[in-house]
Short mmCIF file of C-alpha atoms in Angstrom, two decimals:
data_model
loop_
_atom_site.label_atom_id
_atom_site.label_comp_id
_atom_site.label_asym_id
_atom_site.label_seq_id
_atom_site.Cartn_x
_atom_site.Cartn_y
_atom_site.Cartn_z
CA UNK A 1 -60.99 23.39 -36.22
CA UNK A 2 -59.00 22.23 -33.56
CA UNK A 3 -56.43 24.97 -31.83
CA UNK A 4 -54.78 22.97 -29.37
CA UNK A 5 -53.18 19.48 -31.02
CA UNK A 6 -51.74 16.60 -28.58
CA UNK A 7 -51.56 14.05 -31.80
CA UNK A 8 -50.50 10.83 -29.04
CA UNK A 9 -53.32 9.63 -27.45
CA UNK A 10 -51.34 7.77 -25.60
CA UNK A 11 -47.60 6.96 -23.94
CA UNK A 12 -45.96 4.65 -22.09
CA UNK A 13 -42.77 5.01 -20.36
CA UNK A 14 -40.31 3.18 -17.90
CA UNK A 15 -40.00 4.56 -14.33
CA UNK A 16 -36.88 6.31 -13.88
CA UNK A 17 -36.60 7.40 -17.72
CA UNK A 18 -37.81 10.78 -18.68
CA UNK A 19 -41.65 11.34 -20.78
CA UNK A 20 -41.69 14.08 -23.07
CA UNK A 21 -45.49 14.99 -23.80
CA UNK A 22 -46.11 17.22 -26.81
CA UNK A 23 -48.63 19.78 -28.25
CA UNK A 24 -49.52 22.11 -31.07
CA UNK A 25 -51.25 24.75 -31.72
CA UNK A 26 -52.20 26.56 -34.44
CA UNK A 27 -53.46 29.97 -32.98
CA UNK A 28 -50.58 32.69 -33.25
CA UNK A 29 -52.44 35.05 -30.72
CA UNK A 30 -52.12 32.22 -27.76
CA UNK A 31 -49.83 33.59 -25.57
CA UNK A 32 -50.03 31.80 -22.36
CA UNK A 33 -49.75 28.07 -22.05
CA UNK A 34 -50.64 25.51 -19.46
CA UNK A 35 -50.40 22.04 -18.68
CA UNK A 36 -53.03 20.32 -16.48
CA UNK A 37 -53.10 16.42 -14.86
CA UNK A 38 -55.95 14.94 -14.70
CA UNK A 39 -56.94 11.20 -12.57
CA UNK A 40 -59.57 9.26 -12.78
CA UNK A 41 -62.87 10.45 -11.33
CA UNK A 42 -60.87 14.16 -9.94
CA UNK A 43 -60.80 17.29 -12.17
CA UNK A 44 -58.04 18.44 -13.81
CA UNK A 45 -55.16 19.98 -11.45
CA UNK A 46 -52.81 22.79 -12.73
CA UNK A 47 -49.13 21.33 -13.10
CA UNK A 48 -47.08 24.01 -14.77
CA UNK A 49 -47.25 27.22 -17.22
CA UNK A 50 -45.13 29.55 -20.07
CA UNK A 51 -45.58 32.64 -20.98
CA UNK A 52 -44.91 33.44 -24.50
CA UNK A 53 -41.97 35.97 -23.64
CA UNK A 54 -40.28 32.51 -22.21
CA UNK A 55 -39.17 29.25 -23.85
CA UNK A 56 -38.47 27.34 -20.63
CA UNK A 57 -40.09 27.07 -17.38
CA UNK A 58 -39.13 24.65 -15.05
CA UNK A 59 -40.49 23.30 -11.77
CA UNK A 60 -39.18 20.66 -10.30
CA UNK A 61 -39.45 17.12 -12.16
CA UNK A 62 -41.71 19.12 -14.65
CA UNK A 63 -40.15 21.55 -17.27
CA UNK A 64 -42.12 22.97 -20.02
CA UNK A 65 -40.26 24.24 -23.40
CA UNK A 66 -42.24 26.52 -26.19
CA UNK A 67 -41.03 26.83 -29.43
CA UNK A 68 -43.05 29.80 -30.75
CA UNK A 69 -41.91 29.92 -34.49
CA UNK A 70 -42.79 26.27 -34.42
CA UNK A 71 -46.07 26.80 -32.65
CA UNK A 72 -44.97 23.75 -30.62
CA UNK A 73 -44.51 23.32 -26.57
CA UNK A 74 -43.49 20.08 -24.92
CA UNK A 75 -43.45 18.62 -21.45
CA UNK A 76 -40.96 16.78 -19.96
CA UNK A 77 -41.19 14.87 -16.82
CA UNK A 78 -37.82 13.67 -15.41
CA UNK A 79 -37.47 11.31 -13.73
CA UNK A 80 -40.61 9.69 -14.50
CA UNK A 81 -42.40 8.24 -11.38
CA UNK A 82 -45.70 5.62 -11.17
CA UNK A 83 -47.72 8.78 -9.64
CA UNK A 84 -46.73 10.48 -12.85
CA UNK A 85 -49.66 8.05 -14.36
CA UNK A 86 -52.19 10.09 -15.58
CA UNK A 87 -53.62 12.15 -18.81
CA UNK A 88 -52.19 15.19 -19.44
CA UNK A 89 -53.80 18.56 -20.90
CA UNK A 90 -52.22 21.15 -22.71
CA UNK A 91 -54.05 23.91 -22.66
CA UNK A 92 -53.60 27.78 -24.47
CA UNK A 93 -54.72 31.52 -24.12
CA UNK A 94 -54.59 34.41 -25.93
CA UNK A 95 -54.39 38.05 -23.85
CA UNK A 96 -57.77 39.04 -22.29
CA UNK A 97 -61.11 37.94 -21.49
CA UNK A 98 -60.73 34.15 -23.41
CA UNK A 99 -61.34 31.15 -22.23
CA UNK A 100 -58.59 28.15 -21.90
CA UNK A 101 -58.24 26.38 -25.33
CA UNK A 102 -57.77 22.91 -24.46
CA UNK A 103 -56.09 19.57 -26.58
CA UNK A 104 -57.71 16.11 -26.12
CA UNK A 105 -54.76 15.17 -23.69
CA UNK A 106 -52.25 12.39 -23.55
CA UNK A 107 -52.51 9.46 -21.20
CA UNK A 108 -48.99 8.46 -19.50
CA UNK A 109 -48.37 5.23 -18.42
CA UNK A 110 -45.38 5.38 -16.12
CA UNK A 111 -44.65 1.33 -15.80
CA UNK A 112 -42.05 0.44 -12.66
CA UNK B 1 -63.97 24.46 1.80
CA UNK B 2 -60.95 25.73 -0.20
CA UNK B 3 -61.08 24.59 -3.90
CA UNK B 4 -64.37 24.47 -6.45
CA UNK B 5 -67.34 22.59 -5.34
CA UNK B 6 -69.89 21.05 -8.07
CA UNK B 7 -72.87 18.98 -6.96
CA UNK B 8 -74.08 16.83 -7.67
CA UNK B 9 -70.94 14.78 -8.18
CA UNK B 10 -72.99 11.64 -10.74
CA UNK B 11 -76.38 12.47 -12.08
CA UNK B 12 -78.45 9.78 -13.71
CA UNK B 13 -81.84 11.21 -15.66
CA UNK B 14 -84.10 9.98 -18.43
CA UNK B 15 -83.82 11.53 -21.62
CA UNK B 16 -86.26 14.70 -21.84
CA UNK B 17 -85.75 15.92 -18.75
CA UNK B 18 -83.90 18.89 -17.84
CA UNK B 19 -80.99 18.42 -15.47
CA UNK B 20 -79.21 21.59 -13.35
CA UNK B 21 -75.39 21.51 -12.22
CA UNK B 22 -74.31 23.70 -9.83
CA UNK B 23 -70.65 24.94 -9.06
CA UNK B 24 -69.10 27.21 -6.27
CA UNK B 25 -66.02 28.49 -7.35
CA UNK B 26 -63.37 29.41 -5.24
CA UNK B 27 -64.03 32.78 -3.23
CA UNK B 28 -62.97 35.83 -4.85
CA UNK B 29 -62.67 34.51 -7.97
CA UNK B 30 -64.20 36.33 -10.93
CA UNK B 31 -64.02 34.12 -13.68
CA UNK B 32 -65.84 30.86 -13.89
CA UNK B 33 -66.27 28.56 -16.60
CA UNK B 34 -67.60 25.31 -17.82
CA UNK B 35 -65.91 22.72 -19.44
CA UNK B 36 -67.17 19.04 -20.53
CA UNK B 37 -65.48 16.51 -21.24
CA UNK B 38 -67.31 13.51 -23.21
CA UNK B 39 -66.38 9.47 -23.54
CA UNK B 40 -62.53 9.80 -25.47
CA UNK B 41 -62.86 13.62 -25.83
CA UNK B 42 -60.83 16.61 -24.64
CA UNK B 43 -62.28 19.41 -22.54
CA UNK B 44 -65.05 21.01 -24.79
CA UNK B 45 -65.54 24.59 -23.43
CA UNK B 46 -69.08 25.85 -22.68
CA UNK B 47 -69.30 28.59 -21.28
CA UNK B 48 -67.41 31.33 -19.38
CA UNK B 49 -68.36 34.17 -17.46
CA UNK B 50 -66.27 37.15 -15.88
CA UNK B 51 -67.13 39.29 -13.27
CA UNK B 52 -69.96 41.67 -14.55
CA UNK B 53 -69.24 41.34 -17.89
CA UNK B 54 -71.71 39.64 -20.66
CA UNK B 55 -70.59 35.70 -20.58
CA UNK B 56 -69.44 34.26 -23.40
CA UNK B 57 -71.71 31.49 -24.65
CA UNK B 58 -69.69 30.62 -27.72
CA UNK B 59 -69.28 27.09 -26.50
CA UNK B 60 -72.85 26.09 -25.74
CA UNK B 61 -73.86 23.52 -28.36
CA UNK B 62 -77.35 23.87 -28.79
CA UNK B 63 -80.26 26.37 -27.13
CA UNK B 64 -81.08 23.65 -25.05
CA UNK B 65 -78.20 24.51 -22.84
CA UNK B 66 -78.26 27.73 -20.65
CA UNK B 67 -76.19 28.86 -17.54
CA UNK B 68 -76.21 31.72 -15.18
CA UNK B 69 -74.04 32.90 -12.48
CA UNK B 70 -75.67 35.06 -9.30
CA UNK B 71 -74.17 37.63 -7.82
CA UNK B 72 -70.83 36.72 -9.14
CA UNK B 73 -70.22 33.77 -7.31
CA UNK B 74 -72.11 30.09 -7.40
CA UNK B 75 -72.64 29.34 -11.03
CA UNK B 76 -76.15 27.10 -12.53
CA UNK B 77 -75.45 25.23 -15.69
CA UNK B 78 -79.19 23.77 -16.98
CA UNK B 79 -79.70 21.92 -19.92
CA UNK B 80 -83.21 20.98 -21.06
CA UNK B 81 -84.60 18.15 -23.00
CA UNK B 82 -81.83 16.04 -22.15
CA UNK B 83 -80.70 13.83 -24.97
CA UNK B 84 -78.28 10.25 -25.11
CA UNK B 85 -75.44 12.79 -26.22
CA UNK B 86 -75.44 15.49 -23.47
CA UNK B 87 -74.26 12.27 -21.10
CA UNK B 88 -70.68 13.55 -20.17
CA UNK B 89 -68.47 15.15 -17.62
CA UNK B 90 -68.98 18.29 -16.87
CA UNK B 91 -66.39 20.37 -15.12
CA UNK B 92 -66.59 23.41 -13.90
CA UNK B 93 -63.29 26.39 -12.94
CA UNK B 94 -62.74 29.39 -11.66
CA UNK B 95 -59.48 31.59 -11.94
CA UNK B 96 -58.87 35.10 -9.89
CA UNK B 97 -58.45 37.03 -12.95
CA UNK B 98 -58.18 36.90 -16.68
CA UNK B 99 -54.76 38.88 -16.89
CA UNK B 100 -51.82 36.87 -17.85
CA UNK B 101 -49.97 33.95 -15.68
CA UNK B 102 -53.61 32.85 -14.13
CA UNK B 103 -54.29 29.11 -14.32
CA UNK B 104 -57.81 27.86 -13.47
CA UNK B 105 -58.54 25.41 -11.05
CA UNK B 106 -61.14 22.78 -11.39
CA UNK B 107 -63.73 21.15 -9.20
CA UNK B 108 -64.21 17.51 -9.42
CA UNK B 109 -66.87 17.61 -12.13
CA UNK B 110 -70.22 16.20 -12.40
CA UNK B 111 -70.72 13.00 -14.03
CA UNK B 112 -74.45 12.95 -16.10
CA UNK B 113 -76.18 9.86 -17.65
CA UNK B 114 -78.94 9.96 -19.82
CA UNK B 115 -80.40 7.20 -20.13
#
């Protein structure tokens, strides 16, 4: 039973335009929610995070949106750059001593 | 150095034989854990461990995989018997504490082949 849901392996956008990189989950107890980049051959690097008591966070180029009732948070990236290129991991909580839940990630193609 | 450290970075073994990964987390961090991450596949958790408290193993596939952390820093993660299917990435993280608004930062992962 799979938690955390990104449901597009895959995405490819035009430099310049903006990627919006989704994710589901299914556990109502998550509570905090992360996204993580990850490049060939390098571990995953932390890129931005929402608490539940929050629907927006923004940082940057990177703004993450969570939609509790819909159990549903989304990514954007604007404007999209070719060192945006990469697969991304959404990744969920709940209070505690848990473990990160991770999805199977999306990989974006930022063409120029 | 700074961030998490995991050696080897590629390991290459025969099937059968029992492999160990190691991982230094970042210092004064209290919670580690291990991730893998096979061919196509998310990040599978493994195994987590925080500060003195009993680790939780929930992730370990089979009893052929085992890990222990001394002294609540540099982490062992040994699996035995290797077989074709344990060949993945395996990643290893470490976070300061397991309140809220902590992300966990990952080394660069060990890469093992069973051949």
């Amino acid at each position: 039973d799979q938690q955390v849901k990104q449901n597009s392996p895959s995405l490819s956008v035009q430099e310049g335009r903006i990627s919006i990189l989704n994710c589901d989950y299914t556990n109502s107890m998550f509570d905090y929610f992360l996204w993580y980049k990850k490049y060939p051959a390098e571990g995953p690097t932390f890129l931005i995070s929402i608490s539940s008591i929050k629907d927006k966070n923004e940082d940057g180029r990177f703004t993450v949106f969570l939609n509790k009732s819909a159990k549903h948070l989304s990514l954007h990236i604007v404007p999209s750059q070719p060192g945006d290129s990469a697969v991304y991991f959404c990744a969920a909580r709940t209070s505690g001593n848990t473990p990160l839940v991770f999805g199977k990630g999306t990989r974006l193609s930022v063409i120029a | 150095g700074a961030g998490v450290s995991q050696s080897p970075s590629n390991k290459v073994t025969e099937k059968g034989k029992d492999v160990e990964l190691r991982c230094d987390p970042i210092s004064g961090h209290t919670a580690l854990y291990w991730y893998r991450q096979s061919l196509g596949q998310g990040l599978e958790f493994l195994i987590y461990f925080q500060g003195n408290s009993a680790p939780d193993k929930s992730g370990l596939p089979s009893d052929r995989f085992s890990a222990e952390r001394t002294g609540g820093s540099v982490s062992t993660l040994t699996i035995q018997r290797t077989q074709q299917e344990d060949s993945a990435v395996y990643l290893c993280a470490s976070s300061s504490s397991t309140g809220m608004n902590t992300e966990a930062f990952f080394g660069q992962g060990t890469r093992l082949t069973v051949v």
